[in-house]
Amino acid sequence: MPGKLKVKIVAGRHLPVMDRASDLTDAFVEVKFGNTTFKTDVYHKSLNPQWNSEWFKFEVDDEDLQDEPLQITVLDHDTYSANDAIGKVYIDIDPLLYSEAATVISGWFPIYDTIHGIRGEINVVVKVDLFNDLNRFRQSSCGVKFFCTTSIPKCYRAVIIHGFVEELVVNEDPEYQWIDRIRTPRASNEARQRLISLMSGELQRKIGLKVLEMRGNAVVGYLQCFDLEGESGLVVRAIGTACTLDKLSSTAAFLPACNSPSKEMKEIPFNEDPNPNTHSSGPSTPLKNQTYSFSPSKSYSRQSSSSDTDLSLTPKTGMGSGSAGKEGGPFKALLRQQTQSALEQREFPFFTLTAFPPGFLVHVGGVVSARSVKLLDRIHNPDEPETRDAWWAEIRQEIKSHAKALGCHAVVGYSESTSICEEVCILSASGTAAVLNPRFLQDGTVEGCLEQRQEENLPPGCGFCHIPYDELNMPFPAHLTYCYSCRKQKVPDVLFTTIDLPTDATVVGKGCLIQARLCRLKKKAQAEANATAISNLLPFMEYEVHTQLMNKLKLKGMNALFGLRIQITVGENMLMGLASATGVYLTALPTPGGIQIAGKTPNDGSYEQHISHMQKKINDTIAKNKELYEINPPEIPEEIIGSPIPEPRQRSRLLRSQSESSDEVIELDLSHGKKDAFVLEIDDTDAMEDVHSLLTDVPPPSGFYSCNTEIMPGINNWTSEIQMFTSVRVSRLSNINLTNQTLNKNFNDLCENLLKSLYFKLRSMIPCCLCHVNFTVSLPEDELIQITVTAVAITFDKHQAVQTTKTHVEKSLQRASADNEELLQFPLELCTDSLASHPFSPAKEHLESASSNSGIPAAQRDRCNSWIELIKLKAQTIRRGSIKTTVSVEKASPLTEGHFRQRSAPACANSTVGVVKMTPLSFIPGAKITKYLGIINMFFIRETTSLREEGGVSGFLHAFIAEVFAMVRAHVAALGGNAVVSYIMKQCVFMENPNKNQAQCLINVSGDAVIFVRESELEIISAQQPIASCQPACSGGEIAT
Amino acid sequence: MTNELDIFVGNTTLIDEDVYRLWLDGYSVSDAVGLRVRSGILEQTGATAGVLQSDTMDHYRTFHMLERLLHTPPKLLHQLVFQIPPSRQALLIERYYAFDEAFVREVLGKKLSKGTKKDLDDISTKTGVTLKSCRRQFDNFKRVFKVVEEMRGSLAGNIQQHFLLSDRLARDYAAVVFFANNRFETGKKKLQYLTFGDLAFCAELMIQNWTPGAVDSQVDDMDVDLDKEFLQDLKELKVLVADKDLLDLHKSLVCTALRGKLSVFPEMEANFKFIEPCRSDRWPLNDVRLFLNQYSASVHSLDGFRHQALWDRYMVTLRSCLLRMYHD
């Protein structure tokens, strides 16, 4: 019996009236975990019942603790008929299962009903007592920490970054079971919510097991998604990066996990998966074979895949066969060998991280992506995960081979996604091929690495731009020059990546959001014909998207894209492509050439005139953009750069399909006289459209910037105001005779108008930047396009521009010295980095914002707590699970007494609700994250049969999203947190049937619950006694009436 | 291509004060968009009419969702769905419960019943306040009235506690409740010139001095009703008018004291009993004050008059009210 779960139901408030006669409710609560259920007494005739129940105790396996959610149901007692359900609360108790996270869940939770939405709140206290488990063959993985954040979390240090972990579980979708015909929508929705919650728990546990087997203690960049396949099932899948993390403290903490000899680690099989097929494709299997001959059913012909390394865009051929052994200089060879040995043992050397410890990322090759079209109704054994596992394994193999072709052994910024329409499913994976520094990948190599680092001795900020592949045997035609920073290594003319801009990268000016948008009509078709049609379209779409991105990048006068995310969505009669990235000007790369327009019929006078007019417009736009984004790189005389590099195949990378219907792709040799120019050939109206669409993108109004990465390149003086939001638009395509052009225009307008609306709505925050702008497109029905955007607006101080060059120099100096000393310094530097990015923010402003923030108590609470954490870490090496030590320390310490008083204060005081911040970023400007409380992963369904009465589709979805935010905030607050970082709305599936007055929506969100403390407060605190300073902060939440 | 669905949800609920005002004033979305366009917002921000339409719709939807909570303001503070900073919550409540001068003068003193609600159409036409806004204001009056009607304790205090209004607004509502409960006809032609401020001032004084709460702070309805005993006792004061001797004596006392000090002495002598005619005779305010002071003080010198304390309770309040009401 490894664990005891204890639950106490305290009270309810704002309950709905369930008895029309008395206008009151006779409420009681059912508490269910696994198969055990407890009930409270009925609290008669009240909308604010005070149950004050005893502690309900569940004695359970820790395996169940991980899988099962705690289910709390509030009901109205009825003497004569069945009791009516008011609503439910699902509580994920996972955060209580590791020692560094929350110790208690306590607070007001919204009572949620899938038909009525939030109906009052309930106050619940949950605790877990864990006992040591000596069973070696246990199935649980309690203690492995999970983070959505795609970088090393702020208060941790990465000891080892082990690598890729993935898992997938399948179940029958309750909505498609026979029983669904006879049960109520509520019962069906609840069955689904519960199932997904269970599956998420199981998935997390299984991933945790893999991490433990790799001798890791955490998963970073954890991304969990679900696929609603329909008839064939419901899939929950997750990927992440296994790490050994070390909590940052002034003393070197000692963890048993990192003490294991590296030899042992190598001997451990990659995992002992309950589903052996997950890893059926060993690295020795011939790659080509693996990708193409695999067929789960008799569906070989339908299987097709389109994939590219983004730089080449040569459809498929030759890409996958790229063999290793393109060693460049001796240094590269050495590095490659080392990295190779570190990565060899891994089946997939993938990392879901997008930002890295300094020195981790050595070179970046470019974007690699793979897509594959599958038919869901042909899955042999739909209830088993084998088929899907094999599908993903196949795609990952492809990605791996693409990376190899780019001379890289690893893929960073890796992500996977699906798009499903009826029985067709497009699987996509993408990442950035990279060469990594092996010192983080395993133990025992530390010394060797250090020497190597010194030898490397590259000037800061440009190393990652240097090509990892061999210039004489390039995998694709590229235009190479000597690096504009160090002038020693070669760099490409443009660089596309899926990662965040490295912190040490030097850029000129500011960045901006760049989007490529594309629609392609497709005939409605069935099964194989449909799949074939889609696979045929995919390469064209990828190519078009890439061309658009390239053109728009040049139009902005920039030379690199970060955070690139290409989403291809499949609908009944069309495919949509949406690519978002953040464009920047990297000083290491050459100045981009302009865009030249060439006409096809040179003798026509008026045509010529038109062309030159367009050319002028384009040139003007480039000039304007350069001014807008402050792109004025220092002029570098030609001779310093050196003689032009002999280019084996110098030509522009422009490929253009002759016509829509033809499959044939012809490479056009467009090496005109002018060296850098990117030439757009206007040969038909189609091309004309393209040029026009380039120019229709309106820059954001002055005072606004936008990007889809964590931080905006070129802005570093953030102030503390943040506003996270989600905006959804569904548009109906009205005309029947749709063409690709009108469709493109509609889609383009939809996106542009949405952005304009955002700028208008947030105008009071100017000067501000929209960060982490995340667009998702879906096609819920024939003529409907749905766009969902989540982003955060952050204010910055216009007048206090931090001198970027200076800080960069300082940073690099700092880093250099750190490298020469010892490894321990690097984590310290990591944490100072976040402080250093706003060193000049005025303290006064922070104070003002702090005083208006009633979330302070939580933060201060934690300060006390982290003291204890420190003591604990010093005192012993606890493997999580041993509660006795934790408890004894807390009891002994006078600090904790205060800590508990603080915690209960807000609930009793009955004052205003504490503020919980939400952000898709991994940090909070002007604040320091002091503690990670656990992962938030929530799934909700909302349905209505009175759509008109709820304000139509907009009213319905607006209320639902607001409720989802509220439930996330309530859970974070109950964990003792005051913010959720790395927040993401992974799915927002909306279906409507206005004729029946019905609508349904499914939302899946996740993030990391944290406690943050304002930097200004930190300073104040350090000057005062910790306890004394806690007192005034408590009254900060009172409202002034 | 039309937007079937168009929403924006912030973690912190966005409140646009200008749009809130338009919503409170009862404008439809299209009217509100028109008014916003005329305010020059498109030129200032470079936005399009479509953006403005979408933004206005969105704010209206938010306000509509908040309205349910605004009916019981403490709920707005404790609810979890909309994260709104306290200062913004206070603004939302205060503005929601604010009312128009023109409207309140029409309704003040009337019974807050369905009958009156039916007249809102006419009131809307007469005052130029939109019917929607009239309804909101009327419903606010009625809601506040219902909640505090039977409550112990200070009227304004109760209102402030249950509706979280500012001190000023809570006192105004106290006046509204007081007038509604006592059905003081304030719509009479003669009283038309009085502002709500005047009447609220009087109501406050009456609540302070003439209700049961003025004597005992533990009784029910202490601030809402007039003190019945006090009203009964007032009959005793009639003796000042009814008794010819007493009246003459009082008159001579006042006249003697004021002779030479008042610029309108002859008129005063003639109109001794009625204050209102003073206005038509254009007495300066100072003269009225002098007269009233003397008028109340002189009673103390009347030997045959026994109700000195009662007289003071009556006259101190009345004097202040009369002075306040004495304007054009």
PDB file of C-alpha atoms in Angstrom, chain A residues 133-309:
ATOM      1  CA  ASP A 133       8.148   1.492  -2.212  1.00  0.00           C
ATOM      2  CA  LEU A 134      10.770  -1.206  -2.370  1.00  0.00           C
ATOM      3  CA  ASN A 135       9.313  -3.004  -5.323  1.00  0.00           C
ATOM      4  CA  ARG A 136      11.829  -2.846  -8.103  1.00  0.00           C
ATOM      5  CA  PHE A 137       9.369  -3.792 -10.759  1.00  0.00           C
ATOM      6  CA  ARG A 138       6.884  -1.162  -9.981  1.00  0.00           C
ATOM      7  CA  GLN A 139       4.742   0.301 -12.663  1.00  0.00           C
ATOM      8  CA  SER A 140       4.524   3.772 -11.247  1.00  0.00           C
ATOM      9  CA  SER A 141       6.884   6.591 -11.898  1.00  0.00           C
ATOM     10  CA  CYS A 142       5.983   8.934  -9.086  1.00  0.00           C
ATOM     11  CA  GLY A 143       8.603  11.555  -8.619  1.00  0.00           C
ATOM     12  CA  VAL A 144       9.445  12.309 -12.198  1.00  0.00           C
ATOM     13  CA  LYS A 145       8.788  15.983 -12.716  1.00  0.00           C
ATOM     14  CA  PHE A 146       6.989  17.178 -15.809  1.00  0.00           C
ATOM     15  CA  PHE A 147       7.389  20.591 -17.409  1.00  0.00           C
ATOM     16  CA  CYS A 148       5.630  22.023 -20.442  1.00  0.00           C
ATOM     17  CA  THR A 149       8.335  24.662 -20.641  1.00  0.00           C
ATOM     18  CA  THR A 150      10.562  24.009 -23.641  1.00  0.00           C
ATOM     19  CA  SER A 151      13.736  25.183 -21.938  1.00  0.00           C
ATOM     20  CA  ILE A 152      15.461  24.201 -18.714  1.00  0.00           C
ATOM     21  CA  PRO A 153      13.064  25.547 -16.057  1.00  0.00           C
ATOM     22  CA  LYS A 154      14.331  28.685 -14.395  1.00  0.00           C
ATOM     23  CA  CYS A 155      15.122  27.349 -10.943  1.00  0.00           C
ATOM     24  CA  TYR A 156      16.822  24.204 -12.150  1.00  0.00           C
ATOM     25  CA  ARG A 157      20.108  23.271 -13.719  1.00  0.00           C
ATOM     26  CA  ALA A 158      20.449  20.557 -16.331  1.00  0.00           C
ATOM     27  CA  VAL A 159      22.931  17.935 -15.221  1.00  0.00           C
ATOM     28  CA  ILE A 160      22.254  15.700 -18.187  1.00  0.00           C
ATOM     29  CA  ILE A 161      19.882  16.078 -21.073  1.00  0.00           C
ATOM     30  CA  HIS A 162      19.037  12.481 -21.884  1.00  0.00           C
ATOM     31  CA  GLY A 163      16.831  12.944 -24.890  1.00  0.00           C
ATOM     32  CA  PHE A 164      13.587  11.966 -26.512  1.00  0.00           C
ATOM     33  CA  VAL A 165      10.756  10.198 -24.732  1.00  0.00           C
ATOM     34  CA  GLU A 166       7.447   9.394 -26.344  1.00  0.00           C
ATOM     35  CA  GLU A 167       4.375   7.359 -25.606  1.00  0.00           C
ATOM     36  CA  LEU A 168       0.942   6.827 -27.029  1.00  0.00           C
ATOM     37  CA  VAL A 169      -2.193   5.223 -25.630  1.00  0.00           C
ATOM     38  CA  VAL A 170      -5.381   4.326 -27.465  1.00  0.00           C
ATOM     39  CA  ASN A 171      -8.909   3.738 -26.343  1.00  0.00           C
ATOM     40  CA  GLU A 172     -12.344   3.511 -27.802  1.00  0.00           C
ATOM     41  CA  ASP A 173     -13.979   6.935 -27.936  1.00  0.00           C
ATOM     42  CA  PRO A 174     -17.041   6.862 -25.645  1.00  0.00           C
ATOM     43  CA  GLU A 175     -18.886   9.079 -28.089  1.00  0.00           C
ATOM     44  CA  TYR A 176     -18.724   6.281 -30.651  1.00  0.00           C
ATOM     45  CA  GLN A 177     -19.736   3.426 -28.385  1.00  0.00           C
ATOM     46  CA  TRP A 178     -23.128   1.803 -28.891  1.00  0.00           C
ATOM     47  CA  ILE A 179     -24.211   2.928 -25.456  1.00  0.00           C
ATOM     48  CA  ASP A 180     -23.980   6.513 -26.575  1.00  0.00           C
ATOM     49  CA  ARG A 181     -27.240   6.075 -28.437  1.00  0.00           C
ATOM     50  CA  ILE A 182     -29.150   5.628 -25.236  1.00  0.00           C
ATOM     51  CA  ARG A 183     -27.345   7.819 -22.726  1.00  0.00           C
ATOM     52  CA  THR A 184     -27.637  11.551 -22.199  1.00  0.00           C
ATOM     53  CA  PRO A 185     -25.177  13.989 -23.749  1.00  0.00           C
ATOM     54  CA  ARG A 186     -24.027  14.797 -20.226  1.00  0.00           C
ATOM     55  CA  ALA A 187     -23.172  11.184 -19.462  1.00  0.00           C
ATOM     56  CA  SER A 188     -21.372  10.859 -22.766  1.00  0.00           C
ATOM     57  CA  ASN A 189     -19.329  14.042 -22.238  1.00  0.00           C
ATOM     58  CA  GLU A 190     -18.407  13.039 -18.732  1.00  0.00           C
ATOM     59  CA  ALA A 191     -17.331   9.605 -19.882  1.00  0.00           C
ATOM     60  CA  ARG A 192     -15.073  11.257 -22.427  1.00  0.00           C
ATOM     61  CA  GLN A 193     -13.618  13.785 -19.996  1.00  0.00           C
ATOM     62  CA  ARG A 194     -12.920  11.072 -17.492  1.00  0.00           C
ATOM     63  CA  LEU A 195     -11.398   8.774 -20.064  1.00  0.00           C
ATOM     64  CA  ILE A 196      -9.022  11.411 -21.406  1.00  0.00           C
ATOM     65  CA  SER A 197      -8.048  12.342 -17.881  1.00  0.00           C
ATOM     66  CA  LEU A 198      -7.307   8.685 -17.142  1.00  0.00           C
ATOM     67  CA  MET A 199      -5.391   8.210 -20.359  1.00  0.00           C
ATOM     68  CA  SER A 200      -3.336  11.349 -19.716  1.00  0.00           C
ATOM     69  CA  GLY A 201      -2.426  10.026 -16.303  1.00  0.00           C
ATOM     70  CA  GLU A 202      -1.463   6.641 -17.717  1.00  0.00           C
ATOM     71  CA  LEU A 203       0.563   8.283 -20.481  1.00  0.00           C
ATOM     72  CA  GLN A 204       2.421  10.465 -18.038  1.00  0.00           C
ATOM     73  CA  ARG A 205       3.160   7.486 -15.814  1.00  0.00           C
ATOM     74  CA  LYS A 206       4.519   5.461 -18.720  1.00  0.00           C
ATOM     75  CA  ILE A 207       6.681   8.323 -19.905  1.00  0.00           C
ATOM     76  CA  GLY A 208       7.874   8.723 -16.335  1.00  0.00           C
ATOM     77  CA  LEU A 209       8.932   5.071 -16.315  1.00  0.00           C
ATOM     78  CA  LYS A 210      10.999   5.605 -19.431  1.00  0.00           C
ATOM     79  CA  VAL A 211      12.642   8.596 -17.820  1.00  0.00           C
ATOM     80  CA  LEU A 212      13.506   6.596 -14.721  1.00  0.00           C
ATOM     81  CA  GLU A 213      15.009   3.912 -16.908  1.00  0.00           C
ATOM     82  CA  MET A 214      17.167   6.518 -18.572  1.00  0.00           C
ATOM     83  CA  ARG A 215      18.241   7.591 -15.083  1.00  0.00           C
ATOM     84  CA  GLY A 216      16.562  10.938 -15.515  1.00  0.00           C
ATOM     85  CA  ASN A 217      14.317  12.697 -13.047  1.00  0.00           C
ATOM     86  CA  ALA A 218      12.317  15.068 -15.211  1.00  0.00           C
ATOM     87  CA  VAL A 219      10.641  15.627 -18.547  1.00  0.00           C
ATOM     88  CA  VAL A 220      11.046  19.050 -20.077  1.00  0.00           C
ATOM     89  CA  GLY A 221       9.148  20.296 -23.121  1.00  0.00           C
ATOM     90  CA  TYR A 222       6.359  17.831 -22.410  1.00  0.00           C
ATOM     91  CA  LEU A 223       3.764  18.077 -25.142  1.00  0.00           C
ATOM     92  CA  GLN A 224       0.646  15.980 -24.891  1.00  0.00           C
ATOM     93  CA  CYS A 225      -2.022  15.922 -27.595  1.00  0.00           C
ATOM     94  CA  PHE A 226      -5.117  13.919 -28.282  1.00  0.00           C
ATOM     95  CA  ASP A 227      -6.406  12.787 -31.656  1.00  0.00           C
ATOM     96  CA  LEU A 228     -10.118  12.329 -32.045  1.00  0.00           C
ATOM     97  CA  GLU A 229     -10.009   9.679 -34.698  1.00  0.00           C
ATOM     98  CA  GLY A 230     -13.708   8.979 -34.519  1.00  0.00           C
ATOM     99  CA  GLU A 231     -14.735   5.397 -35.090  1.00  0.00           C
ATOM    100  CA  SER A 232     -11.217   4.070 -34.872  1.00  0.00           C
ATOM    101  CA  GLY A 233     -10.582   5.457 -31.433  1.00  0.00           C
ATOM    102  CA  LEU A 234      -9.215   8.164 -29.251  1.00  0.00           C
ATOM    103  CA  VAL A 235      -5.457   8.576 -29.113  1.00  0.00           C
ATOM    104  CA  VAL A 236      -3.536  10.414 -26.453  1.00  0.00           C
ATOM    105  CA  ARG A 237       0.133  10.825 -27.295  1.00  0.00           C
ATOM    106  CA  ALA A 238       2.994  12.749 -25.790  1.00  0.00           C
ATOM    107  CA  ILE A 239       6.591  13.631 -26.474  1.00  0.00           C
ATOM    108  CA  GLY A 240       9.185  15.275 -24.296  1.00  0.00           C
ATOM    109  CA  THR A 241      12.840  15.544 -23.397  1.00  0.00           C
ATOM    110  CA  ALA A 242      14.134  13.471 -20.514  1.00  0.00           C
ATOM    111  CA  CYS A 243      16.598  15.313 -18.298  1.00  0.00           C
ATOM    112  CA  THR A 244      18.340  15.046 -14.999  1.00  0.00           C
ATOM    113  CA  LEU A 245      17.627  18.324 -13.317  1.00  0.00           C
ATOM    114  CA  ASP A 246      19.170  19.738 -10.239  1.00  0.00           C
ATOM    115  CA  LYS A 247      17.404  22.319  -8.132  1.00  0.00           C
ATOM    116  CA  LEU A 248      19.450  25.488  -8.064  1.00  0.00           C
ATOM    117  CA  SER A 249      20.866  26.411  -4.721  1.00  0.00           C
ATOM    118  CA  SER A 250      24.076  27.944  -3.513  1.00  0.00           C
ATOM    119  CA  THR A 251      25.402  24.557  -2.505  1.00  0.00           C
ATOM    120  CA  ALA A 252      25.866  21.757  -4.942  1.00  0.00           C
ATOM    121  CA  ALA A 253      22.916  19.498  -4.399  1.00  0.00           C
ATOM    122  CA  PHE A 254      23.448  15.831  -4.501  1.00  0.00           C
ATOM    123  CA  LEU A 255      21.001  13.636  -6.316  1.00  0.00           C
ATOM    124  CA  PRO A 256      21.177   9.876  -6.483  1.00  0.00           C
ATOM    125  CA  ALA A 257      19.970   9.913 -10.053  1.00  0.00           C
ATOM    126  CA  CYS A 258      23.051  11.567 -11.450  1.00  0.00           C
ATOM    127  CA  ASN A 259      25.358   9.419  -9.429  1.00  0.00           C
ATOM    128  CA  SER A 260      24.913   6.342 -11.513  1.00  0.00           C
ATOM    129  CA  PRO A 261      27.909   5.394 -13.564  1.00  0.00           C
ATOM    130  CA  SER A 262      27.540   6.229 -17.196  1.00  0.00           C
ATOM    131  CA  LYS A 263      28.504   2.740 -18.191  1.00  0.00           C
ATOM    132  CA  GLU A 264      25.448   1.389 -16.545  1.00  0.00           C
ATOM    133  CA  MET A 265      23.357   3.868 -18.338  1.00  0.00           C
ATOM    134  CA  LYS A 266      24.491   2.681 -21.703  1.00  0.00           C
ATOM    135  CA  GLU A 267      23.687  -0.872 -20.860  1.00  0.00           C
ATOM    136  CA  ILE A 268      20.169  -0.122 -19.970  1.00  0.00           C
ATOM    137  CA  PRO A 269      17.838  -0.928 -22.810  1.00  0.00           C
ATOM    138  CA  PHE A 270      16.096   2.090 -24.133  1.00  0.00           C
ATOM    139  CA  ASN A 271      13.038   1.001 -22.260  1.00  0.00           C
ATOM    140  CA  GLU A 272      10.977  -1.940 -21.389  1.00  0.00           C
ATOM    141  CA  ASP A 273       7.809  -0.767 -22.882  1.00  0.00           C
ATOM    142  CA  PRO A 274       4.562  -2.554 -22.295  1.00  0.00           C
ATOM    143  CA  ASN A 275       4.016  -2.015 -25.998  1.00  0.00           C
ATOM    144  CA  PRO A 276       7.136  -3.513 -27.493  1.00  0.00           C
ATOM    145  CA  ASN A 277       6.180  -2.342 -30.924  1.00  0.00           C
ATOM    146  CA  THR A 278       6.859   1.252 -30.120  1.00  0.00           C
ATOM    147  CA  HIS A 279      10.473   0.610 -30.698  1.00  0.00           C
ATOM    148  CA  SER A 280      10.264  -2.150 -33.168  1.00  0.00           C
ATOM    149  CA  SER A 281      12.227  -0.233 -35.757  1.00  0.00           C
ATOM    150  CA  GLY A 282      15.790  -0.621 -34.645  1.00  0.00           C
ATOM    151  CA  PRO A 283      18.410   1.694 -36.006  1.00  0.00           C
ATOM    152  CA  SER A 284      19.906  -1.136 -37.986  1.00  0.00           C
ATOM    153  CA  THR A 285      16.874  -1.532 -40.154  1.00  0.00           C
ATOM    154  CA  PRO A 286      17.528  -0.049 -43.568  1.00  0.00           C
ATOM    155  CA  LEU A 287      15.970   3.322 -43.525  1.00  0.00           C
ATOM    156  CA  LYS A 288      14.343   3.468 -46.901  1.00  0.00           C
ATOM    157  CA  ASN A 289      12.740   0.163 -46.334  1.00  0.00           C
ATOM    158  CA  GLN A 290      11.426   1.222 -43.026  1.00  0.00           C
ATOM    159  CA  THR A 291       9.717   4.238 -44.394  1.00  0.00           C
ATOM    160  CA  TYR A 292       8.094   2.782 -47.413  1.00  0.00           C
ATOM    161  CA  SER A 293       7.525  -0.905 -47.055  1.00  0.00           C
ATOM    162  CA  PHE A 294       5.715  -0.663 -43.800  1.00  0.00           C
ATOM    163  CA  SER A 295       2.044  -1.313 -44.089  1.00  0.00           C
ATOM    164  CA  PRO A 296      -0.284  -1.957 -41.205  1.00  0.00           C
ATOM    165  CA  SER A 297      -2.985  -3.294 -43.456  1.00  0.00           C
ATOM    166  CA  LYS A 298      -3.558  -3.824 -47.102  1.00  0.00           C
ATOM    167  CA  SER A 299      -3.232  -0.169 -47.654  1.00  0.00           C
ATOM    168  CA  TYR A 300       0.205   0.193 -49.063  1.00  0.00           C
ATOM    169  CA  SER A 301      -0.766   2.222 -52.065  1.00  0.00           C
ATOM    170  CA  ARG A 302      -2.513   4.857 -50.004  1.00  0.00           C
ATOM    171  CA  GLN A 303       0.459   5.461 -47.883  1.00  0.00           C
ATOM    172  CA  SER A 304       2.548   8.224 -49.109  1.00  0.00           C
ATOM    173  CA  SER A 305       4.574  10.814 -47.520  1.00  0.00           C
ATOM    174  CA  SER A 306       5.821  14.164 -48.399  1.00  0.00           C
ATOM    175  CA  SER A 307       8.760  15.513 -46.635  1.00  0.00           C
ATOM    176  CA  ASP A 308      11.453  18.038 -47.046  1.00  0.00           C
ATOM    177  CA  THR A 309      14.387  19.493 -45.458  1.00  0.00           C
TER     178      THR A 309
END
